[in-house]
């Protein structure tokens, strides 16, 4: 709400003394509701505590003060132990093709039905206040409020995971989180403990390859794929099971940042992805994903050259195509970050009838963990009553009491079997959730890792060999960067050994960048298979040429041509882009005398925040900006990040002449508007090896 108090008013600093009959500030009048305590008592003065005289001690009696401070003291809840940093949005799911042949779940059989949902994206390692752009896996969680109960699809933006067995999860997370003795580094895998764990756990390498790839640096949430990773089951009306792996495919396509951008954005705008989601939704530029499934039978799975119960293995889309059956649209930003984004509790065990679990041992650990963790995070067993977590279909049970109980059951019967209240809820075998009647083999109980889980190198190799040359260079460079932060020599050496098994050329490039000798490769536990390459695992190779939802920065100043600015603005917007005006000051007066407000000052908006940049400034402004490091970096960085640049004559004369920007096909004068718009849809990757020492 806009407040109409003039803060320059010296009266605000005065001390209105209620006890002495003065009228305090900020009083309710007209339509403004009264401010009250939690008990509904109207508060007379919210600016001054109760004191014994104007300069005397504050009185313990002041229940208004105590209640306010007491509640404030307890505002924080424990952040998520992983995935603490996150952003979310409301939306809707619509099924476009029925899977009735495979499942009874209505969410997957009722074509055209709109199901409300809430989706949260997250990083894994960083704390709640950490930046949006570390090199990290991203969480991709969707809570669908189906008419048969909530279905939580708790996935990641990579189709595989680091470990095969849940018992290793605390170790993985302890290794990647800040080191316990020093409390750093925050939100970073580039440190000794992570790479120590990785080197001693070769099963991690497939996910590590994805982590070193551009997939770990998403340009926006709307440009990420989502994967459930594990195989789930679909059950039809006869209880027949079909395995399912689910995928979210972004309509905007997969797009990523470069590492240098990600690092700089971390300083310039730690909320980069969150802000983008907020702005996109508020502008009606709704992020959308297609929902697809890979379906296969037990018999088909037996023919795969890997075990699909192993979460470190993806099922190549070329082997089992992704069948698109639905669409998710995110169309409403949460009203309150804490109440919704922070308190939402996802649990992979939340599935409606017709969906069931496979025997993936990682999934089984998760089926316990997510419910358990909410007890600490949300304070007790009643977190399902928090509005964001509550189902939107009827629900009823005999659970009672516990911390934060909101329900008031009006019955004497909270048990079963019972004969006192015939209308109380009962189980319903026909409609209810049933598990797959899986025949159990009579193996021996033990702490066992299946031999079919032993191949740790074939899929990392497939991933690397499927990449385009520039993506391979990014992966090798990322390994060199990360291992360059590892001080313990034997930890680095061990990683190089594994890389030889994945791809000798990759190992060689990383070793050369680090100035290290290659060790002997460890003996693989299983033969390494040369799988066919899969284009679906690329990033740059499959990024669409499009301006949709990308951001153009236009640098302007006093005297800039309004007509010229509008031409660029309109052309960019027509192609689906968003535009931000950047200027030396917060306001500028254009050539026709109109005063505009810049979205950002150039000092606060480095070019890493934009996908392409334009400069339309007058000579006197250009001359002044040529003395400003921020402005010079604006152009150099845009160039180094392979972006399209459109420049005016004054920019050319006074600024480009001073910086290392070469006039290639993507650096064009503003009169070539169409060329710029076309260039801005992509990046000139061929420029990168000229401006960066890639491994
Ligand atoms: Fe999670 N994970 N995880 N995880 N995970 C949590 O649950 C856990 C795993 C994922 O936006 C926690 O509510 C174990 C795989 C996402 O709120 C916790 C294991 C995948 C989110 C937990 C895994 C994920 C979490 C922390 C190994 C991709 C954020 C807070 C057995 C398929 C959800 C919470 C959100 C969060 C445990 C592995 C995805 C502690 C034990 C594999 C997206 O329960």
XYZ file of C-alpha atoms and ligand atoms in Angstrom:
739
model
C 0.000 0.000 0.000
C 1.289 3.468 -0.811
C 1.852 5.497 2.282
C 1.273 9.173 2.031
C 3.420 10.322 4.914
C 6.088 12.853 4.086
C 9.170 11.331 5.670
C 10.950 14.639 5.627
C 8.436 15.835 8.167
C 10.435 16.535 11.343
C 7.342 15.713 13.374
C 7.962 12.047 12.611
C 11.022 12.121 14.761
C 9.123 13.516 17.677
C 7.929 11.402 20.508
C 4.144 11.468 20.717
C 3.272 10.565 24.257
C -0.053 8.767 24.457
C -0.108 8.883 28.185
C 0.148 12.640 27.976
C -2.788 12.904 25.593
C -0.918 13.473 22.318
C -2.177 11.820 19.114
C 0.454 9.403 17.761
C 1.344 8.997 14.053
C 0.009 6.521 11.459
C -3.571 6.365 12.732
C -6.329 4.353 11.049
C -9.002 6.387 9.372
C -11.626 5.756 6.721
C -11.201 2.362 5.089
C -7.916 1.412 6.748
C -8.485 -1.442 9.197
C -7.378 -1.200 12.806
C -4.036 -2.741 13.731
C -4.572 -5.233 16.537
C -2.666 -7.674 18.714
C -2.967 -11.414 18.043
C -5.865 -11.344 20.479
C -7.728 -8.693 18.493
C -7.071 -5.807 20.865
C -6.767 -2.557 18.892
C -3.307 -1.004 19.187
C -3.245 2.723 19.863
C 0.409 3.460 19.041
C 2.670 1.193 16.978
C 5.692 3.526 17.092
C 6.470 3.889 20.793
C 6.827 1.393 23.606
C 5.394 1.975 27.068
C 7.877 3.911 29.231
C 8.063 5.288 32.717
C 8.394 8.890 31.597
C 9.784 10.248 28.327
C 13.390 9.231 29.182
C 12.634 6.493 31.681
C 12.898 2.692 31.439
C 10.634 0.611 29.174
C 8.037 -1.326 31.129
C 7.736 -5.123 31.089
C 4.024 -4.607 31.343
C 3.915 -3.532 27.651
C 2.217 -6.608 26.203
C 1.953 -4.923 22.797
C 5.727 -4.590 22.574
C 6.373 -8.051 24.000
C 3.970 -9.805 21.667
C 5.401 -8.018 18.629
C 9.023 -8.763 19.508
C 8.222 -12.302 20.604
C 6.627 -13.129 17.270
C 9.469 -11.499 15.388
C 12.024 -13.513 17.380
C 10.438 -16.694 16.074
C 9.902 -15.729 12.431
C 12.544 -18.077 11.110
C 12.095 -21.788 10.661
C 14.975 -24.120 9.849
C 15.795 -23.861 6.182
C 15.640 -27.019 4.068
C 18.693 -29.180 4.765
C 19.184 -29.303 0.989
C 17.476 -27.225 -1.711
C 17.179 -24.318 0.739
C 17.383 -21.645 -1.936
C 14.246 -21.704 -4.026
C 11.530 -19.829 -5.850
C 8.065 -20.947 -6.801
C 4.894 -20.201 -8.690
C 1.306 -21.364 -8.960
C 0.041 -22.797 -12.182
C -2.054 -25.351 -13.912
C -1.612 -28.749 -15.556
C -3.645 -29.845 -18.532
C -3.587 -33.357 -19.895
C -3.471 -33.461 -23.698
C -3.332 -37.214 -24.234
C -4.839 -39.937 -22.094
C -2.733 -42.682 -20.534
C -5.875 -44.671 -19.660
C -4.313 -47.720 -21.255
C -1.632 -47.686 -18.546
C -3.100 -46.091 -15.427
C -6.251 -45.362 -13.504
C -4.876 -42.047 -12.153
C -7.391 -39.424 -13.271
C -4.681 -36.774 -13.627
C -3.287 -38.892 -16.461
C -6.571 -39.995 -18.028
C -8.916 -36.993 -18.109
C -7.886 -35.032 -21.196
C -8.509 -31.288 -21.007
C -8.990 -31.178 -17.252
C -7.166 -28.270 -15.562
C -5.439 -29.288 -12.341
C -4.017 -26.557 -10.087
C -0.393 -26.939 -9.056
C 2.497 -25.276 -7.255
C 6.054 -25.573 -8.594
C 9.265 -24.806 -6.732
C 12.714 -24.522 -8.304
C 15.843 -24.609 -6.192
C 19.578 -24.972 -6.037
C 20.875 -27.823 -3.881
C 23.944 -26.854 -1.915
C 23.555 -23.182 -1.052
C 21.709 -21.807 1.929
C 18.445 -19.921 1.714
C 20.116 -16.575 1.067
C 22.658 -17.823 -1.431
C 22.833 -16.741 -5.049
C 20.671 -18.126 -7.837
C 23.539 -18.881 -10.194
C 26.074 -21.273 -8.640
C 27.250 -24.278 -10.603
C 24.742 -26.714 -9.147
C 21.917 -29.122 -9.864
C 18.485 -27.446 -9.785
C 15.477 -28.894 -7.993
C 12.243 -29.026 -9.965
C 9.307 -29.887 -7.699
C 5.675 -29.868 -8.730
C 2.747 -30.360 -6.382
C -0.341 -31.245 -8.367
C -3.551 -30.888 -6.379
C -5.346 -33.736 -8.165
C -8.920 -34.728 -7.386
C -7.573 -38.022 -6.025
C -5.028 -36.465 -3.681
C -1.778 -34.585 -4.100
C 0.830 -35.878 -6.523
C 4.267 -34.460 -5.711
C 6.698 -34.757 -8.605
C 9.975 -34.003 -6.821
C 12.630 -33.965 -9.512
C 15.776 -32.224 -10.699
C 16.902 -30.483 -13.889
C 19.225 -33.403 -14.631
C 17.942 -36.886 -15.461
C 20.263 -38.794 -13.131
C 21.596 -38.524 -9.586
C 25.010 -38.725 -7.916
C 24.489 -41.891 -5.905
C 22.747 -45.218 -6.196
C 21.799 -45.875 -2.594
C 20.075 -43.532 -0.141
C 22.526 -44.455 2.613
C 25.174 -42.351 0.845
C 23.077 -39.168 0.688
C 24.141 -37.535 3.986
C 27.788 -38.094 2.989
C 27.309 -36.580 -0.459
C 25.644 -33.524 1.038
C 28.191 -33.111 3.846
C 30.913 -33.239 1.189
C 29.393 -30.541 -1.029
C 28.108 -28.194 1.700
C 30.512 -25.674 3.290
C 33.350 -27.531 4.997
C 32.398 -27.941 8.675
C 35.572 -26.549 10.222
C 35.671 -23.309 8.202
C 32.073 -22.725 7.160
C 32.859 -22.130 3.492
C 32.637 -22.249 0.514
C 28.978 -21.352 0.174
C 26.979 -22.824 -2.719
C 30.015 -24.267 -4.461
C 31.266 -27.703 -5.362
C 34.745 -26.347 -6.135
C 36.461 -27.503 -2.961
C 38.410 -30.467 -1.614
C 35.705 -32.330 0.290
C 33.329 -32.576 -2.662
C 35.975 -33.837 -5.043
C 37.391 -36.166 -2.410
C 33.979 -37.834 -2.061
C 33.463 -37.899 -5.831
C 36.836 -39.468 -6.545
C 36.128 -42.235 -4.029
C 32.566 -42.795 -5.303
C 32.833 -43.400 -9.060
C 29.049 -43.839 -9.278
C 28.860 -40.024 -8.976
C 30.583 -39.382 -12.307
C 27.565 -39.331 -14.550
C 25.928 -36.579 -12.501
C 29.314 -34.877 -12.129
C 29.551 -34.684 -15.926
C 26.164 -32.959 -16.064
C 27.261 -30.711 -13.194
C 30.329 -29.617 -15.151
C 28.172 -28.969 -18.216
C 26.144 -25.901 -19.121
C 23.046 -27.634 -17.709
C 24.275 -26.541 -14.284
C 23.934 -22.859 -15.274
C 20.321 -22.371 -16.404
C 19.514 -19.009 -17.983
C 16.083 -19.037 -16.331
C 13.783 -21.491 -14.602
C 11.584 -21.457 -17.694
C 14.549 -22.692 -19.725
C 15.218 -25.833 -17.681
C 14.139 -29.383 -18.245
C 12.800 -31.329 -15.290
C 13.200 -35.050 -14.629
C 11.766 -37.414 -12.059
C 14.962 -39.490 -12.414
C 13.668 -42.716 -10.848
C 11.430 -45.178 -12.606
C 7.901 -45.066 -11.218
C 5.053 -47.425 -12.046
C 1.724 -46.778 -13.703
C -0.978 -49.266 -12.695
C -4.030 -49.977 -14.812
C -7.422 -51.134 -13.556
C -6.255 -54.737 -13.450
C -3.184 -53.815 -11.473
C -0.883 -54.331 -14.467
C 2.315 -52.290 -14.170
C 4.184 -50.210 -16.765
C 7.352 -48.377 -15.794
C 7.398 -44.605 -16.240
C 10.083 -41.958 -16.158
C 8.654 -38.452 -16.428
C 10.094 -35.342 -18.091
C 9.246 -31.628 -18.168
C 10.282 -30.050 -21.466
C 10.437 -26.243 -21.456
C 8.544 -24.608 -24.311
C 11.344 -21.996 -24.400
C 13.898 -24.756 -24.911
C 16.979 -25.425 -22.833
C 19.202 -22.362 -22.469
C 22.146 -21.697 -20.217
C 24.552 -19.024 -19.023
C 28.298 -19.124 -19.421
C 30.346 -19.703 -16.298
C 31.848 -16.208 -16.325
C 28.354 -14.723 -16.600
C 27.038 -16.903 -13.798
C 29.858 -15.786 -11.508
C 29.318 -12.100 -12.272
C 25.536 -12.343 -12.022
C 26.066 -13.846 -8.578
C 27.365 -10.436 -7.515
C 25.246 -8.165 -9.710
C 21.904 -9.835 -9.030
C 21.901 -12.845 -6.710
C 18.134 -13.100 -7.346
C 18.597 -13.357 -11.119
C 16.401 -16.417 -11.701
C 13.883 -15.473 -9.037
C 13.480 -11.948 -10.405
C 13.100 -13.337 -13.917
C 10.288 -15.646 -12.781
C 8.551 -12.799 -10.931
C 8.841 -10.389 -13.852
C 7.900 -12.943 -16.494
C 4.723 -13.969 -14.676
C 3.730 -10.396 -13.854
C 4.097 -9.487 -17.541
C 1.962 -12.423 -18.654
C 4.996 -14.124 -20.176
C 4.047 -17.424 -18.497
C 6.676 -20.173 -18.386
C 5.378 -23.425 -19.886
C 6.524 -27.014 -20.029
C 5.329 -30.040 -21.880
C 4.926 -33.107 -19.701
C 6.237 -36.296 -21.221
C 6.710 -39.888 -20.152
C 9.006 -42.699 -21.124
C 6.979 -45.894 -20.786
C 8.447 -49.384 -20.801
C 7.738 -52.866 -19.547
C 9.798 -55.061 -17.271
C 10.704 -57.206 -20.309
C 11.905 -54.147 -22.264
C 13.868 -52.969 -19.253
C 15.624 -56.312 -19.109
C 17.063 -55.586 -22.559
C 18.559 -52.189 -21.613
C 22.365 -52.214 -21.376
C 22.011 -50.786 -17.826
C 19.699 -51.217 -14.863
C 16.840 -48.701 -14.833
C 16.575 -49.083 -11.036
C 19.962 -47.374 -10.833
C 19.347 -43.623 -10.495
C 22.745 -42.824 -12.026
C 21.466 -44.075 -15.402
C 19.253 -42.239 -17.843
C 17.191 -43.983 -20.457
C 18.268 -42.406 -23.746
C 15.342 -40.726 -25.467
C 16.490 -42.417 -28.645
C 15.950 -45.786 -26.923
C 12.589 -44.987 -25.300
C 11.031 -41.857 -26.818
C 9.415 -39.275 -24.559
C 5.681 -39.295 -25.213
C 4.218 -35.819 -24.625
C 0.903 -36.044 -22.784
C 0.357 -32.743 -21.010
C 1.312 -29.169 -20.352
C 2.163 -27.094 -17.266
C 1.775 -23.314 -17.240
C 2.988 -21.172 -14.350
C 0.694 -18.170 -14.194
C 0.701 -16.726 -10.682
C 3.553 -15.666 -8.447
C 2.949 -16.511 -4.767
C 1.259 -13.827 -2.669
C 3.565 -14.486 0.248
C 6.995 -16.029 -0.037
C 7.089 -17.588 3.425
C 3.537 -18.913 3.583
C 3.816 -20.615 0.221
C 7.345 -21.038 -1.166
C 8.984 -21.624 2.204
C 6.274 -23.751 3.793
C 5.509 -25.976 0.838
C 6.477 -29.555 1.663
C 7.067 -31.937 -1.212
C 7.254 -35.693 -0.644
C 7.875 -38.190 -3.455
C 5.678 -40.579 -1.456
C 2.647 -38.427 -2.277
C 1.115 -40.250 -5.242
C -2.521 -40.811 -6.210
C -3.958 -44.274 -6.941
C -2.699 -45.613 -10.275
C 0.895 -44.437 -9.686
C 3.390 -46.505 -7.706
C 7.083 -46.848 -7.007
C 9.815 -48.965 -8.535
C 12.463 -50.654 -6.392
C 15.077 -47.950 -6.993
C 16.944 -47.957 -3.654
C 17.532 -44.209 -3.849
C 13.819 -43.587 -4.253
C 13.057 -45.788 -1.286
C 15.263 -43.649 0.973
C 13.478 -40.583 -0.302
C 10.081 -42.062 0.485
C 11.120 -41.859 4.142
C 13.193 -38.684 4.151
C 10.807 -36.044 2.873
C 8.091 -36.722 5.413
C 10.636 -36.952 8.168
C 12.430 -33.702 7.379
C 9.199 -31.677 7.599
C 8.871 -32.566 11.274
C 11.884 -30.418 12.019
C 11.327 -27.844 9.347
C 7.625 -27.232 9.851
C 7.470 -28.113 13.520
C 5.284 -31.187 13.733
C 3.041 -33.720 12.047
C 0.286 -31.302 11.010
C 2.131 -29.569 8.170
C -0.346 -30.993 5.649
C -2.886 -28.553 7.110
C -0.860 -25.522 5.965
C -2.886 -24.160 3.042
C -0.138 -24.622 0.422
C 0.201 -28.290 1.413
C -3.441 -29.208 1.906
C -5.127 -31.252 -0.796
C -7.870 -29.553 -2.761
C -9.978 -32.719 -2.820
C -12.004 -33.953 0.175
C -9.861 -35.520 2.896
C -10.693 -37.103 6.225
C -8.901 -39.315 8.718
C -8.648 -40.205 12.386
C -5.404 -38.416 13.109
C -5.578 -36.069 16.077
C -3.701 -33.500 18.183
C -0.018 -32.631 17.746
C 1.717 -29.274 17.400
C -0.128 -26.670 15.321
C -3.362 -28.603 15.077
C -5.757 -26.411 13.105
C -8.663 -28.820 12.741
C -11.419 -29.086 15.355
C -12.882 -32.586 14.915
C -16.467 -32.611 16.158
C -16.688 -36.285 17.026
C -15.993 -38.689 19.863
C -14.789 -41.304 17.406
C -11.235 -40.920 16.121
C -10.439 -44.599 15.782
C -11.336 -47.635 13.714
C -13.044 -50.058 13.743
C -15.961 -48.292 15.388
C -19.717 -48.668 15.583
C -20.748 -45.440 17.300
C -20.859 -43.039 14.333
C -21.821 -44.745 11.089
C -21.059 -41.609 8.985
C -17.379 -41.466 9.919
C -14.873 -42.069 7.038
C -13.905 -45.620 6.101
C -11.356 -47.139 3.743
C -12.555 -47.804 0.200
C -10.897 -50.778 -1.452
C -12.284 -50.052 -4.904
C -11.098 -46.445 -5.129
C -8.194 -46.551 -2.733
C -4.453 -46.571 -3.331
C -3.110 -50.045 -4.009
C 0.490 -51.106 -4.379
C 1.654 -53.203 -7.300
C 1.370 -56.872 -6.391
C 4.994 -57.442 -7.195
C 6.228 -61.012 -7.051
C 9.205 -61.045 -4.691
C 12.224 -63.156 -5.500
C 13.606 -65.122 -2.604
C 17.026 -63.520 -2.551
C 19.058 -63.269 0.622
C 18.689 -60.286 2.926
C 21.853 -58.233 3.084
C 23.538 -54.896 2.517
C 23.872 -55.507 -1.185
C 24.614 -53.411 -4.257
C 23.354 -55.163 -7.350
C 26.021 -56.145 -9.851
C 23.853 -54.553 -12.514
C 24.762 -51.187 -10.910
C 28.518 -51.635 -11.462
C 29.078 -49.737 -14.708
C 30.046 -46.173 -13.755
C 31.663 -44.940 -16.960
C 29.583 -45.816 -20.047
C 26.918 -43.165 -19.548
C 29.340 -40.363 -18.549
C 31.240 -41.229 -21.726
C 28.027 -41.180 -23.755
C 27.173 -37.794 -22.228
C 30.562 -36.268 -23.093
C 30.707 -37.694 -26.595
C 27.186 -36.467 -27.330
C 28.181 -32.806 -26.829
C 29.105 -30.261 -29.485
C 32.761 -29.113 -29.451
C 31.995 -25.851 -27.596
C 30.066 -27.779 -24.936
C 32.927 -30.235 -24.560
C 35.251 -27.260 -24.103
C 32.954 -25.873 -21.400
C 32.955 -29.221 -19.585
C 36.734 -29.547 -19.711
C 37.120 -25.910 -18.589
C 34.686 -26.466 -15.706
C 36.677 -29.480 -14.493
C 39.847 -27.399 -14.656
C 38.197 -24.561 -12.717
C 36.798 -26.823 -10.007
C 39.923 -28.927 -9.597
C 41.948 -25.718 -9.638
C 40.226 -24.928 -6.323
C 41.209 -28.299 -4.852
C 44.375 -28.002 -2.774
C 44.964 -31.684 -2.036
C 47.013 -33.095 -4.918
C 45.952 -36.737 -4.555
C 42.286 -35.711 -4.741
C 42.877 -33.982 -8.083
C 44.926 -36.877 -9.373
C 42.245 -39.405 -8.524
C 39.680 -37.442 -10.535
C 41.982 -37.381 -13.564
C 42.202 -41.169 -13.346
C 38.429 -41.517 -13.600
C 38.316 -39.029 -16.474
C 40.623 -41.289 -18.479
C 38.001 -44.028 -18.220
C 35.311 -41.607 -19.338
C 37.224 -40.065 -22.240
C 41.020 -39.892 -22.596
C 40.817 -36.619 -24.540
C 38.813 -35.003 -21.735
C 41.326 -36.262 -19.167
C 44.171 -34.906 -21.246
C 42.634 -31.462 -21.637
C 41.880 -31.123 -17.926
C 45.355 -32.354 -16.961
C 46.969 -29.898 -19.386
C 44.918 -26.982 -18.041
C 45.995 -27.919 -14.513
C 49.608 -28.564 -15.541
C 49.354 -32.070 -14.062
C 50.529 -35.463 -15.253
C 47.927 -38.116 -15.983
C 47.867 -41.027 -13.532
C 46.914 -44.642 -14.224
C 43.192 -45.059 -14.758
C 41.401 -47.137 -12.097
C 40.200 -50.563 -13.213
C 36.500 -50.376 -14.043
C 34.224 -52.784 -12.163
C 32.318 -53.534 -15.372
C 33.206 -53.286 -19.071
C 32.750 -49.776 -20.480
C 30.263 -49.734 -23.345
C 30.345 -47.229 -26.204
C 26.706 -46.216 -26.277
C 25.308 -44.316 -29.270
C 25.438 -40.533 -28.771
C 22.222 -38.778 -27.695
C 21.506 -35.267 -28.924
C 18.869 -34.848 -26.207
C 21.601 -34.432 -23.576
C 23.147 -31.387 -25.246
C 22.534 -27.812 -24.132
C 23.918 -25.334 -26.670
C 23.374 -27.833 -29.468
C 19.629 -27.897 -28.807
C 19.084 -24.283 -27.672
C 16.465 -22.788 -29.989
C 17.191 -19.607 -31.917
C 14.629 -17.363 -30.257
C 14.193 -14.077 -28.435
C 11.245 -15.327 -26.402
C 11.618 -14.433 -22.745
C 15.156 -13.154 -23.283
C 16.204 -9.706 -22.067
C 17.603 -6.841 -24.150
C 19.417 -3.959 -22.409
C 19.320 -0.567 -24.138
C 21.830 2.010 -22.937
C 20.516 5.559 -23.269
C 21.334 8.965 -21.817
C 20.349 12.612 -22.022
C 19.582 13.597 -25.596
C 19.186 10.000 -26.890
C 16.801 9.626 -29.800
C 13.407 8.582 -28.556
C 12.415 7.313 -32.008
C 15.522 5.136 -32.231
C 14.983 3.676 -28.756
C 11.380 2.874 -29.571
C 12.370 1.173 -32.808
C 14.609 -1.260 -30.891
C 12.134 -1.660 -28.073
C 9.281 -2.491 -30.413
C 11.280 -4.864 -32.579
C 12.604 -6.730 -29.530
C 9.177 -6.981 -27.939
C 7.609 -8.092 -31.217
C 10.088 -10.979 -31.208
C 9.007 -11.920 -27.667
C 11.878 -10.328 -25.738
C 11.720 -8.147 -22.667
C 13.560 -4.825 -22.622
C 15.258 -2.830 -19.883
C 16.421 0.751 -20.280
C 19.822 1.400 -18.764
C 21.216 4.908 -18.286
C 24.007 6.677 -16.425
C 21.364 8.137 -14.073
C 17.968 6.950 -12.892
C 16.255 9.474 -15.172
C 17.177 10.944 -18.542
C 15.755 13.621 -20.829
C 15.455 12.373 -24.407
C 15.885 14.371 -27.621
C 12.217 15.364 -27.730
C 12.311 16.651 -24.169
C 10.491 13.700 -22.613
C 11.847 12.574 -19.295
C 12.133 8.810 -18.915
C 12.896 6.675 -15.923
C 15.589 4.083 -16.543
C 14.971 0.575 -15.254
C 18.549 0.472 -14.089
C 21.603 2.674 -13.761
C 24.544 1.355 -15.754
C 26.504 1.010 -12.511
C 23.810 -1.360 -11.228
C 23.114 -3.356 -14.353
C 26.180 -4.939 -15.928
C 25.583 -6.498 -19.330
C 25.606 -10.004 -17.813
C 21.974 -9.302 -16.929
C 21.033 -9.093 -20.615
C 21.076 -11.485 -23.543
C 22.001 -8.755 -26.033
C 22.756 -5.031 -25.718
C 22.120 -1.836 -27.644
C 23.721 1.556 -27.141
C 21.980 4.736 -28.294
C 23.736 7.717 -26.734
C 24.867 11.238 -27.633
C 28.568 12.143 -28.055
C 28.787 14.110 -24.789
C 27.278 11.193 -22.866
C 29.548 8.717 -24.671
C 32.621 10.817 -23.888
C 31.776 10.811 -20.203
C 30.896 7.119 -20.136
C 34.191 6.293 -21.831
C 35.817 7.247 -18.508
C 33.602 4.871 -16.533
C 34.824 1.334 -15.859
C 31.290 -0.023 -15.473
C 30.387 1.151 -18.953
C 33.569 -0.185 -20.504
C 32.933 -3.567 -18.839
C 29.367 -3.417 -20.163
C 30.660 -3.692 -23.696
C 33.675 -5.920 -23.060
C 31.604 -8.446 -21.132
C 28.821 -8.482 -23.725
C 31.503 -9.205 -26.312
C 33.261 -11.832 -24.202
C 29.946 -13.562 -23.554
C 29.376 -13.875 -27.306
C 26.364 -11.548 -27.342
C 24.947 -9.359 -30.064
C 25.823 -5.671 -29.698
C 24.206 -2.794 -31.604
C 26.115 0.473 -31.364
C 25.443 4.079 -32.374
C 28.126 6.339 -33.930
C 29.009 8.005 -30.600
C 29.410 4.612 -28.897
C 31.681 3.556 -31.728
C 33.826 6.669 -31.620
C 34.287 7.112 -27.889
C 33.731 3.702 -26.291
C 34.280 0.795 -28.685
C 37.557 2.394 -29.726
C 38.738 2.017 -26.105
C 37.710 -1.594 -25.414
C 38.663 -4.995 -26.766
C 35.524 -5.387 -28.881
C 36.161 -6.630 -32.391
C 33.584 -5.776 -35.024
C 32.464 -9.227 -36.058
C 29.073 -10.289 -37.442
C 27.395 -9.811 -34.061
C 28.698 -6.270 -33.433
C 26.614 -4.116 -35.711
C 25.623 -0.452 -36.146
C 22.134 0.492 -34.928
C 20.980 1.128 -38.459
C 21.098 -2.647 -39.003
C 18.172 -3.304 -36.706
C 17.024 -6.553 -38.303
C 20.497 -8.057 -38.178
C 20.733 -7.223 -34.489
C 17.331 -8.737 -33.726
C 18.296 -11.890 -35.552
C 21.683 -12.098 -33.828
C 20.128 -11.470 -30.413
C 18.251 -14.761 -30.729
C 21.454 -16.663 -30.183
C 25.133 -16.183 -29.341
C 28.209 -16.125 -31.542
C 29.902 -19.113 -29.917
C 32.718 -19.045 -32.468
C 33.863 -15.875 -30.709
C 34.479 -17.641 -27.421
C 37.818 -19.324 -28.135
C 39.170 -15.890 -29.171
C 38.320 -14.301 -25.830
C 38.691 -17.126 -23.337
C 41.310 -19.741 -22.617
C 39.148 -22.851 -22.883
C 40.537 -26.215 -21.855
Fe 15.918 -34.651 -2.199
N 15.554 -33.934 -0.325
N 16.858 -36.261 -1.399
N 16.446 -35.335 -4.059
N 15.096 -33.055 -3.011
C 14.930 -32.783 -0.040
O 13.198 -32.567 1.537
C 16.765 -36.636 -0.117
C 17.070 -36.507 -4.349
C 14.851 -32.843 -4.332
O 11.399 -27.670 -3.438
C 14.594 -32.653 1.410
O 11.589 -31.037 1.929
C 17.382 -37.914 0.070
C 16.905 -36.846 -5.732
C 14.207 -31.581 -4.518
O 10.978 -28.156 -1.345
C 15.091 -33.966 2.004
C 17.860 -38.289 -1.159
C 16.158 -35.835 -6.265
C 14.052 -31.048 -3.242
C 15.669 -34.659 0.797
C 17.518 -37.245 -2.084
C 15.894 -34.900 -5.204
C 14.597 -32.003 -2.327
C 15.095 -31.380 2.054
C 18.629 -39.532 -1.530
C 15.712 -35.667 -7.712
C 13.453 -29.712 -2.884
C 13.864 -30.517 2.249
C 17.968 -40.737 -1.155
C 14.828 -36.703 -8.165
C 11.997 -29.814 -2.640
C 12.756 -31.342 1.887
C 11.409 -28.436 -2.463
C 14.581 -31.854 -0.948
C 16.185 -35.882 0.879
C 17.871 -37.285 -3.447
C 15.153 -33.696 -5.441
C 16.059 -33.873 3.156
C 17.498 -38.642 1.391
C 17.433 -38.092 -6.444
C 13.783 -30.962 -5.827
O 14.042 -34.730 2.521
